[in-house]
CSV table of C-alpha atoms in Angstrom, one decimal:
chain,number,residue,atom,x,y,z
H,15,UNK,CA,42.0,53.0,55.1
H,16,UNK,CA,44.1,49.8,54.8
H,17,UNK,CA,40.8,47.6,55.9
H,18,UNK,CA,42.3,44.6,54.3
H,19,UNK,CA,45.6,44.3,56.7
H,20,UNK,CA,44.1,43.6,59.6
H,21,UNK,CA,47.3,42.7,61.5
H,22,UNK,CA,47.1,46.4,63.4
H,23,UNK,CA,44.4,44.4,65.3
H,24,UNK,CA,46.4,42.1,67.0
H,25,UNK,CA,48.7,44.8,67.7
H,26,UNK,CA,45.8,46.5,69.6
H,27,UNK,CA,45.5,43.1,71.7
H,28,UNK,CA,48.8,43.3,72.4
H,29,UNK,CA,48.8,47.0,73.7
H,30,UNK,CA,45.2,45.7,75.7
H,31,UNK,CA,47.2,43.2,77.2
H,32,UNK,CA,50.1,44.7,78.6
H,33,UNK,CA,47.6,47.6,80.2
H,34,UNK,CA,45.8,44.8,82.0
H,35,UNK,CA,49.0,43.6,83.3
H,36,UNK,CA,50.1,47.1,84.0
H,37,UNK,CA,47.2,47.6,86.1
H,38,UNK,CA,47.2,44.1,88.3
H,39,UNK,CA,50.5,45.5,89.0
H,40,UNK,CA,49.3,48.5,90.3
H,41,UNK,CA,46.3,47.2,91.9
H,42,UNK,CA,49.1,44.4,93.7
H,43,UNK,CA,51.2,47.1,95.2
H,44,UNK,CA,49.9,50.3,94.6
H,45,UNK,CA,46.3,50.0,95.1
H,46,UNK,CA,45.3,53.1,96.3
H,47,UNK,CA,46.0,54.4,92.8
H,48,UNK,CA,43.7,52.0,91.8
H,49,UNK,CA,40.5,52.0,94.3
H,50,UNK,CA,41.4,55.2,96.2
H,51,UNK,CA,39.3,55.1,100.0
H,52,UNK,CA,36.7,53.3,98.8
H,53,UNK,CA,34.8,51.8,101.7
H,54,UNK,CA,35.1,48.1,101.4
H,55,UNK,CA,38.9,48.4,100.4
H,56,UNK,CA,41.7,49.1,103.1
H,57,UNK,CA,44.3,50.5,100.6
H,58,UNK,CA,46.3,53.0,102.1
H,59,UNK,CA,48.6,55.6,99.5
H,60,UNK,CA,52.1,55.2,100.0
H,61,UNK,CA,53.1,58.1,98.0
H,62,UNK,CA,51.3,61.3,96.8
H,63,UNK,CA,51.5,60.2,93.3
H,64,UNK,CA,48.4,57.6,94.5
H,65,UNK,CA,46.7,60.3,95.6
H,66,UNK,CA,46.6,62.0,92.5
H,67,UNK,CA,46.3,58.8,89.8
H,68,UNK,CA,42.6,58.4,92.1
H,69,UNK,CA,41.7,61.5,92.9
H,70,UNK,CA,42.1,63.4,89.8
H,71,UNK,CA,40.4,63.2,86.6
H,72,UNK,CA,44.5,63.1,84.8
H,73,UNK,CA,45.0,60.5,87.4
H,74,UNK,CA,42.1,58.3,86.5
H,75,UNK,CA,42.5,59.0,82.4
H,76,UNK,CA,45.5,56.5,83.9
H,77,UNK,CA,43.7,53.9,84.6
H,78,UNK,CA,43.4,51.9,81.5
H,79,UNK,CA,39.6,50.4,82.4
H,80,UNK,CA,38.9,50.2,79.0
H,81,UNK,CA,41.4,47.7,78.8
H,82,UNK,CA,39.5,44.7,79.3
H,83,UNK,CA,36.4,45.1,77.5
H,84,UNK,CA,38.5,46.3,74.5
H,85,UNK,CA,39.4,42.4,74.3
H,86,UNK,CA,35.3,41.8,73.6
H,87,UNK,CA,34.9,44.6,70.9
H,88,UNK,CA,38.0,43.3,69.2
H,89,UNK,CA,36.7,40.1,69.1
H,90,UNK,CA,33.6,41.6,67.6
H,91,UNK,CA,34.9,43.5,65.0
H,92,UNK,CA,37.3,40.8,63.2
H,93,UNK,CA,35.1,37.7,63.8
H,94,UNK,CA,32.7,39.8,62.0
H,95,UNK,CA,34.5,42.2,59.3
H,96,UNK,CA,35.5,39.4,56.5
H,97,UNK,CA,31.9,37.8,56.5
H,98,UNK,CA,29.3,41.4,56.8
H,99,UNK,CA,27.6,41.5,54.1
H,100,UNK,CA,28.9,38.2,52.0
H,101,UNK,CA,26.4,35.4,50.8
H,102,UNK,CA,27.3,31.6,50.6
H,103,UNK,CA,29.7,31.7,53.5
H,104,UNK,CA,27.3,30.0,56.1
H,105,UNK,CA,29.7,26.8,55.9
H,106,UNK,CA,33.0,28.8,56.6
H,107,UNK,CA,30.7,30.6,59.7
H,108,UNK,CA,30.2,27.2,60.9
H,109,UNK,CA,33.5,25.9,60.5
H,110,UNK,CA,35.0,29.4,62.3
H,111,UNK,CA,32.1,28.2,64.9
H,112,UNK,CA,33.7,24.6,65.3
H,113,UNK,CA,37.3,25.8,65.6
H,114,UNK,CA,36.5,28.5,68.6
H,115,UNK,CA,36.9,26.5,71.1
H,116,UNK,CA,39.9,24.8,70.7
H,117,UNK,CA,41.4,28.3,69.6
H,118,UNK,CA,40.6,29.6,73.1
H,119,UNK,CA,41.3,26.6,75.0
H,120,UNK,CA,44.8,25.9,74.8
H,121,UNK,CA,46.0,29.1,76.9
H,122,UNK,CA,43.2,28.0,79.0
H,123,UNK,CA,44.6,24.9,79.7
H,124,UNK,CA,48.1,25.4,79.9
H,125,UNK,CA,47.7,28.5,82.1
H,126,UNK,CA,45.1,26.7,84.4
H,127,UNK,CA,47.6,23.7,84.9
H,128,UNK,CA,50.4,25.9,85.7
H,129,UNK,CA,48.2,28.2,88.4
H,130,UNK,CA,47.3,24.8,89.9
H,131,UNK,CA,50.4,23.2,89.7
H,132,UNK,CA,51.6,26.0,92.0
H,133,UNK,CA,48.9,26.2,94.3
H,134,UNK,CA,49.3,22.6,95.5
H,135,UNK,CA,52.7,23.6,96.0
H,136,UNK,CA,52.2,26.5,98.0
H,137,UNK,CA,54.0,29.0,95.5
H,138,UNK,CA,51.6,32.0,96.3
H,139,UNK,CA,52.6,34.4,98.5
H,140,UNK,CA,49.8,36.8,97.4
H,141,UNK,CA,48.1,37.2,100.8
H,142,UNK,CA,51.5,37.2,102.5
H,143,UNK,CA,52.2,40.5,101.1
H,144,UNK,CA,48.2,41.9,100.7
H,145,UNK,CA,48.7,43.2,103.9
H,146,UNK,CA,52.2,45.2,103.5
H,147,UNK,CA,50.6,46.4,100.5
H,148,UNK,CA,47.7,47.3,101.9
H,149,UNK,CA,45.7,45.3,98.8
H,150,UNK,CA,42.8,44.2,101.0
H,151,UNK,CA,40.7,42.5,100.0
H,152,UNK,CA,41.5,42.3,96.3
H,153,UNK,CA,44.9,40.4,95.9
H,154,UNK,CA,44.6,39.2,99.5
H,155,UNK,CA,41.6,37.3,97.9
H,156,UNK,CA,43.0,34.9,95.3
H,157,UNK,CA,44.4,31.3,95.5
H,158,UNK,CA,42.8,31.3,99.8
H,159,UNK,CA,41.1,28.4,101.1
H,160,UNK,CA,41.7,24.9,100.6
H,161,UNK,CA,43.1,23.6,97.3
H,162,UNK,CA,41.0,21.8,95.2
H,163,UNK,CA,41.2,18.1,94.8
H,164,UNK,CA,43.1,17.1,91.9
H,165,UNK,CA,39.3,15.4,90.9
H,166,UNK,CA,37.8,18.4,90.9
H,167,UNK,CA,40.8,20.2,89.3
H,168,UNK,CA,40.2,17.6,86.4
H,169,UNK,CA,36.4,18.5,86.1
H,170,UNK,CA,36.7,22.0,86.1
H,171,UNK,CA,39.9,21.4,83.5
H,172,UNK,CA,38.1,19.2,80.5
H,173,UNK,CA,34.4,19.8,81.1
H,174,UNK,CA,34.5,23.9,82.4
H,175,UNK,CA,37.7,25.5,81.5
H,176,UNK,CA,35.8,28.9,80.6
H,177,UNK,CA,33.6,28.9,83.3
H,178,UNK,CA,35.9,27.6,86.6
H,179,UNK,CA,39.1,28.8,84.5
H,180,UNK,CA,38.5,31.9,86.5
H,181,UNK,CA,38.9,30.0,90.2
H,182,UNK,CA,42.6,29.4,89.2
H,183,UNK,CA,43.8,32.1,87.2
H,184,UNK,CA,42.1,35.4,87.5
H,185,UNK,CA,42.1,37.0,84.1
H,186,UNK,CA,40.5,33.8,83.1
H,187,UNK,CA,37.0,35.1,84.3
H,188,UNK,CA,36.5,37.2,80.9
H,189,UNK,CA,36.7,33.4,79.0
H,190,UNK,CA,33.1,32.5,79.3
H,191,UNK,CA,32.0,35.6,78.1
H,192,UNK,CA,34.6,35.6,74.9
H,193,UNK,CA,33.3,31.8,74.0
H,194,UNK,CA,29.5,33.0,74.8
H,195,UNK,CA,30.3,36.4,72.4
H,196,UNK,CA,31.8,34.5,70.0
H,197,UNK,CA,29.3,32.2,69.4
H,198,UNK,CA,26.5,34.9,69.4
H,199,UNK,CA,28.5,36.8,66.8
H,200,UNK,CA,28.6,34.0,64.6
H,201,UNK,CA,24.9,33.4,65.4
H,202,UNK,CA,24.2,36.9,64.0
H,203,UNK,CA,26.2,36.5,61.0
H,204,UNK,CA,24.7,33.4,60.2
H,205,UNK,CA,21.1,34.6,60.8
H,206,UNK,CA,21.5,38.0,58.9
H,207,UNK,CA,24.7,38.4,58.5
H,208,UNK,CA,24.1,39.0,54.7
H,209,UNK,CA,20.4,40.5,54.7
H,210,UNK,CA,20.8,44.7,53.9
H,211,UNK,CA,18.4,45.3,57.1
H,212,UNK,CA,20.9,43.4,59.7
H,213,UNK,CA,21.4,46.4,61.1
H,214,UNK,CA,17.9,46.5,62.4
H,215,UNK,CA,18.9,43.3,64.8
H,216,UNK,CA,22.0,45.1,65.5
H,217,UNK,CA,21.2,47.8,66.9
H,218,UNK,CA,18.8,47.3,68.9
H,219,UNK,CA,20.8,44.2,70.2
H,220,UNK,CA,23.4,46.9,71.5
H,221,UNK,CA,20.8,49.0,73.7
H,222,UNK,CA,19.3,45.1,75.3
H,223,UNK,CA,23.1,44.0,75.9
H,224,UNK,CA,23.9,48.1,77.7
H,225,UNK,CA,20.3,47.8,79.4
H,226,UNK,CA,21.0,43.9,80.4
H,227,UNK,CA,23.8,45.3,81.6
H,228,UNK,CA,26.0,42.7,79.8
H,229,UNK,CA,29.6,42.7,78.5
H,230,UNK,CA,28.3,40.8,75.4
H,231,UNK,CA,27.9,44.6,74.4
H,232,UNK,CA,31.0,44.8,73.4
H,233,UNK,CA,30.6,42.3,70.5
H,234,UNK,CA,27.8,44.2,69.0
H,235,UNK,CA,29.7,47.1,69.2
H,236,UNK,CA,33.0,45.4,67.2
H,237,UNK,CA,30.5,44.5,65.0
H,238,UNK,CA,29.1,47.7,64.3
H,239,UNK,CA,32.7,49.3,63.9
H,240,UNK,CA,32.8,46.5,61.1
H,241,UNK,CA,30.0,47.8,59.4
H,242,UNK,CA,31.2,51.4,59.6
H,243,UNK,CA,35.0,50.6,58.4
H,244,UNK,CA,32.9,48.4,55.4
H,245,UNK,CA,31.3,51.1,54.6
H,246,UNK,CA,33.9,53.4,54.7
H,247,UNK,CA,36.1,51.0,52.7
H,248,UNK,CA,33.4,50.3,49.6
H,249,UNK,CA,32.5,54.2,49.3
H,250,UNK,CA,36.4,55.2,49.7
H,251,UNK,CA,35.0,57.9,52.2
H,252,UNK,CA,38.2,60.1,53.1
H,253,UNK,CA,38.1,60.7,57.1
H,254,UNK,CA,39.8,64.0,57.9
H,255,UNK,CA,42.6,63.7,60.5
H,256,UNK,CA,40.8,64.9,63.1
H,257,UNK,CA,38.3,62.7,63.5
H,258,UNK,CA,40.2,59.5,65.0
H,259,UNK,CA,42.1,61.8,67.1
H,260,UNK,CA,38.8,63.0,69.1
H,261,UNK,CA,37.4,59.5,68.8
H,262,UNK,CA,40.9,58.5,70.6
H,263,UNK,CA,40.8,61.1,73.2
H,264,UNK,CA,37.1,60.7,73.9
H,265,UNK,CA,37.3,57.0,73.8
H,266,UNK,CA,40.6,57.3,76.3
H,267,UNK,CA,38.2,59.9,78.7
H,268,UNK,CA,35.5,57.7,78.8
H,269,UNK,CA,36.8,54.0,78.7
H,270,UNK,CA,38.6,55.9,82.1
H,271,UNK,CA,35.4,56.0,84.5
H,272,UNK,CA,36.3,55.1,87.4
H,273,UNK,CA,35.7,51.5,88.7
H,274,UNK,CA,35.4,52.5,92.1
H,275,UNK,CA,35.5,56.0,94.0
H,276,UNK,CA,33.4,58.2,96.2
H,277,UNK,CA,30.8,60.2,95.2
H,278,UNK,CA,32.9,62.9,96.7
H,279,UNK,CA,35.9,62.3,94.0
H,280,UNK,CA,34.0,61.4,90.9
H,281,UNK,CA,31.8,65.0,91.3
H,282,UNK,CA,35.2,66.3,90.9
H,283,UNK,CA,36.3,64.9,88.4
H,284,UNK,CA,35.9,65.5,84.5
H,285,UNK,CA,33.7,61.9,84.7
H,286,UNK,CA,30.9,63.9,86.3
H,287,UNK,CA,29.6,64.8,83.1
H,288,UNK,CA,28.7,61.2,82.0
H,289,UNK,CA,25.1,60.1,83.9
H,290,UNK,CA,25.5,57.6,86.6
H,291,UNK,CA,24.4,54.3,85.6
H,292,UNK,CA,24.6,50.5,87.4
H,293,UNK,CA,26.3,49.1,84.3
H,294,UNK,CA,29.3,51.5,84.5
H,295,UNK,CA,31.4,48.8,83.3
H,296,UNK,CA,29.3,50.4,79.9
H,297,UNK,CA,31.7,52.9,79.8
H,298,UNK,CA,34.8,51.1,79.5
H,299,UNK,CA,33.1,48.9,76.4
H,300,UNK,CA,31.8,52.2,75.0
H,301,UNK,CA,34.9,53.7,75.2
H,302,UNK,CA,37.2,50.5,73.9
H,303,UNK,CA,34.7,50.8,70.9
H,304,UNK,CA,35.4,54.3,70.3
H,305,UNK,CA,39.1,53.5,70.8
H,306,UNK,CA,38.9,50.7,68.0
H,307,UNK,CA,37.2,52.9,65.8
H,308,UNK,CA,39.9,56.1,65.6
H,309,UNK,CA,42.5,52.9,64.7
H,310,UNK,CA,39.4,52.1,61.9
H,311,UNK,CA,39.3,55.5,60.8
H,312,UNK,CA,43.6,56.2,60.4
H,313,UNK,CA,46.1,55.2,57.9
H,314,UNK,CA,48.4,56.9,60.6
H,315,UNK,CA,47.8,54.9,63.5
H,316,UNK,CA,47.7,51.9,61.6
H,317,UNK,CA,50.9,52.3,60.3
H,318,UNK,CA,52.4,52.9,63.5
H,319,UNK,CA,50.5,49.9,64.7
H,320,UNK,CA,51.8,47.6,61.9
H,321,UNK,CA,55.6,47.9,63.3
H,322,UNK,CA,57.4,45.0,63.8
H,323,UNK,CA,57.7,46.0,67.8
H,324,UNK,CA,53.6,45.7,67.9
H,325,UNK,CA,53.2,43.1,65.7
H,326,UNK,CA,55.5,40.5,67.8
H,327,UNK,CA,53.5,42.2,70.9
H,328,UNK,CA,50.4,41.4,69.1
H,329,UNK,CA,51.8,37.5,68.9
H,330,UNK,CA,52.1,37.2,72.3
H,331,UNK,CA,49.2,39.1,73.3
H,332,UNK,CA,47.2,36.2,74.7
H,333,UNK,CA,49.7,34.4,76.7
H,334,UNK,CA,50.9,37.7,78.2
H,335,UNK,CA,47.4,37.8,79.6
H,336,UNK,CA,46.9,34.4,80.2
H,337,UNK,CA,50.3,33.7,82.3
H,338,UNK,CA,51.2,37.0,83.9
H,339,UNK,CA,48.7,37.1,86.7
H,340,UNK,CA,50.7,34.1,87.7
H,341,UNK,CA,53.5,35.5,88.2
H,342,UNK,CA,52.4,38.3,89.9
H,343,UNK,CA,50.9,36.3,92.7
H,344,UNK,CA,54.0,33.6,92.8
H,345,UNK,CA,57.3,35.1,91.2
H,346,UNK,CA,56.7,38.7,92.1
H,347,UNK,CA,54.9,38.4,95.5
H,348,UNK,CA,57.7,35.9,96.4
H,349,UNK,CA,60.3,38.6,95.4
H,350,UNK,CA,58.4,41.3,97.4
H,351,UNK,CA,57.7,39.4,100.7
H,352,UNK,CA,61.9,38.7,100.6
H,353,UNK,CA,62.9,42.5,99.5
H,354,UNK,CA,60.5,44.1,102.0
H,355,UNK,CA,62.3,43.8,105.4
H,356,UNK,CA,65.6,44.7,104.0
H,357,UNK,CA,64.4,47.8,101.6
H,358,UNK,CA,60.7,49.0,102.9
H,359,UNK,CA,57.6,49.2,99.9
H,360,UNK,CA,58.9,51.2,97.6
H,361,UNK,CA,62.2,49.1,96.6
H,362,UNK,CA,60.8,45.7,97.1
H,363,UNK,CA,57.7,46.6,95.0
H,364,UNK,CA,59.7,48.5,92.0
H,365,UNK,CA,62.5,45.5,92.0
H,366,UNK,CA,59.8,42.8,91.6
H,367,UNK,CA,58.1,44.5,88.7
H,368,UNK,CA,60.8,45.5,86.6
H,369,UNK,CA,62.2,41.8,86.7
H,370,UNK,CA,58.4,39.9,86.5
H,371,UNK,CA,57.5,42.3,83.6
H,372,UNK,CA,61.0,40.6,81.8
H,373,UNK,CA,59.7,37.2,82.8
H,374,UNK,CA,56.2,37.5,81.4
H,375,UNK,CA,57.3,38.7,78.3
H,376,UNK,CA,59.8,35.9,78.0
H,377,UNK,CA,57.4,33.5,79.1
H,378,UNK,CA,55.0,34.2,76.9
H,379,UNK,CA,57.4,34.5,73.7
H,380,UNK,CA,57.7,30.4,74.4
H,381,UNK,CA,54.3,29.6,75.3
H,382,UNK,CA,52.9,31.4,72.3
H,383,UNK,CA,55.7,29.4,70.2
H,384,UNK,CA,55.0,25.7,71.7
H,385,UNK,CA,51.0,26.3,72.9
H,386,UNK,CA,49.6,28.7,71.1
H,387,UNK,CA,50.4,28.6,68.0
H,388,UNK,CA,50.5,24.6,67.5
H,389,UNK,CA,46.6,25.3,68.7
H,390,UNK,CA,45.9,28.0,66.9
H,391,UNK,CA,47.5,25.4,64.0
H,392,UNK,CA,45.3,22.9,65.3
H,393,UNK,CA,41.9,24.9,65.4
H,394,UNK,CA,42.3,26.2,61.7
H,395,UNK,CA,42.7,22.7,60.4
H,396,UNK,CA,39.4,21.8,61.8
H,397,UNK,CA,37.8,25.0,61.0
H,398,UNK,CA,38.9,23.6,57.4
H,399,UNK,CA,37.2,20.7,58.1
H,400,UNK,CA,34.3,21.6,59.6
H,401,UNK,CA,34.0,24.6,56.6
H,402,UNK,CA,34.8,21.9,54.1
H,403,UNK,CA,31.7,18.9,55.9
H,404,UNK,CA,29.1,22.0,56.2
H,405,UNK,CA,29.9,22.7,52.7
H,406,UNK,CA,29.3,19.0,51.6
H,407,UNK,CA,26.2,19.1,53.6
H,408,UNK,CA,24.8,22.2,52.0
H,409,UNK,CA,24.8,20.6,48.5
H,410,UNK,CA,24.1,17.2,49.4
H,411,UNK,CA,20.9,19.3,50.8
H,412,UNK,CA,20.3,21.3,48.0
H,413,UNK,CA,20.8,18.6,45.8
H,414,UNK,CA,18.2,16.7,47.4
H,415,UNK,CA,15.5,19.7,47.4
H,416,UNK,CA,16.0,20.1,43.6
H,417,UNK,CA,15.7,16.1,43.3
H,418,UNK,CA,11.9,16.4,45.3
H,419,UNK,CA,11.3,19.3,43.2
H,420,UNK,CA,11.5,17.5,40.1
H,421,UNK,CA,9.7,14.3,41.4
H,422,UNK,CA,7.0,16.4,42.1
């Protein structure tokens, strides 16, 4: 187990990020396949194929739910793995505390400017086509009302980016939770992050995030895959074949529960096995963890996952899921609403995603180039120097204390 290349990683946020772009496609103009007859949608199918991607348990294994909340475990798991267990690193956990932020908030930034940008201009023709689509309420929903003032824009923009980012981008909803996760993780590591009975604050962290009913589960979950791949990796434990490959099938079953569906359907369906519970959202972060875990556990898939294809797909990974919601209600809709009088659902809706999906990708090759990555450059410098003035600190400190020490 190659636990020192951790690139495969950001090859999994890639593949994460094109199945939640995948699915806002769907749920745009397909959304039966994607919330069936439940009662408060009006989705209608407009093929059989809908029928069966909600109403059967194959169908729903489609649904990539698990999607999302693999972004949290992630997180989790390599904010974690290169300080479990390590003593006199509390200065570079404060410094990778300092940089966070700035890491996260570029995207943020550039992707709520843009979303604005275009609402003021009335570039949305999401609940134009929520209706031919039959995607009431859910894309119908987005980008209504009155536009903000460019004052309030501004607030939201320097002083709440994680928490209002949401209000002009979609996908931007997770960002409050990813900062808030972060920061805990670090908080953890700091704490007892090298003590040998951490995982005595772990674990029962895990069952008060599940019972809380709290995404912030996922984090203690990445960080418990961190502890297993460490141990693993310092014992040289040889995991037989089989063993990621019924972590990856289970993981794939249950990150699939469905997010909404009748009692009717889901009693027949392989997910009636798994209890009911209010936080089914648990399932998806439970099975993203178990997910994470098989890639842990194989040299195989992490050499498939270390290609070049997934590694550039791992680049972009963050602006593919910061910009292509975007596009969807603006580009794509637009595309749709024109194509739809002249060649009914099915050609307006297949011609719209197979040139957005080109469009996001080449969007977000250039704003991973020119945003990201000059903020990613900009948040590791002051990481360094945040690392580097915690560090100074720390022995100014000590010195100090062994100074009184002798004095007295």
């Amino acid at each position: 187990m190659q636990t020192n290349r951790l690139g495969y990683f950001e090859s999994i946020r890639g593949v994460a990020a094109v199945l939640v772009m995948l699915r806002h496609f769907r749920s745009a103009f397909y959304p039966y396949a994607s919330f069936g007859n439940f009662p408060t949608f009006e989705s209608i199918p407009h093929s059989p194929v809908e029928n069966f991607l909600s109403e059967t348990s194959l169908g729903l294994m489609a649904s990539f739910n698990f999607a999302f909340p693999l972004f949290f475990v992630l997180s989790g798991f390599v904010l974690s793995f290169k300080l479990i267990g390590k003593r006199d690193v509390r200065s570079r956990i404060l410094g990778s505390t300092s940089k966070r932020p700035v890491r996260l908030v570029g995207m943020v930034w550039f992707s709520m400017i843009l979303a604005y940008g275009l609402q003021r201009l009335g570039w949305y023709f999401n609940d134009e086509i929520a209706s031919l689509t039959t995607s009431v309420p859910w894309f119908q929903y987005y980008w209504t009302g009155r536009v903000p003032s460019i004052t309030v824009f501004l607030i939201d923009l320097f002083f709440r980016p994680f928490s209002r980012g949401g209000l002009y981008n979609q996908p931007l909803w997770m960002m409050s939770v990813e900062l808030s996760g972060s920061i805990l993780t670090f908080a953890y590591l700091f704490l007892v992050g090298d003590r040998r009975w951490r995982l005595a604050i772990l674990l029962p962290s895990i069952v008060f995030f599940w019972v809380t009913g709290t995404y912030h589960v996922g984090f203690a979950l990445g960080i418990l895959c961190g502890e297993i791949a460490k141990f693993v990796s310092e014992r040289g434990i040889k995991i037989h074949w089989t063993v990621p490959v019924i972590l990856l099938a289970l993981g794939w079953i249950v990150g699939s529960y469905p997010l909404v569906s009748s009692m009717e359907v889901h009693s027949q369906t392989i997910f009636a096995i798994l209890p009911y519970i209010d936080f089914f959202q648990g399932y998806h972060v439970l099975g993203g963890a178990m997910i994470l875990l098989a890639a842990i556990l194989s040299p195989t898939l992490q050499a498939r996952l270390n290609g070049d294809w997934f590694r550039s797909l791992g680049h972009v990974s963050y602006s593919i899921f910061t910009l292509h919601f975007i596009v969807l209600g603006s580009f794509s809709s637009f595309l749709y609403y024109m194509l739809y009088p002249r060649m009914g659902h099915h050609g307006a809706a297949w011609i719209s995603i197979g040139l957005s999906i080109p469009l996001i990708l080449l969007l977000a090759k250039y704003a991973a180039r020119y945003v990201d990555d000059n903020v990613s450059r900009l948040a590791d410098w002051i990481g360094q120097r945040g690392e580097r003035f915690f560090a100074f600190i720390a022995t100014r400190a000590s010195t100090w204390k062994s100074v009184r020490q002798l004095e007295e």
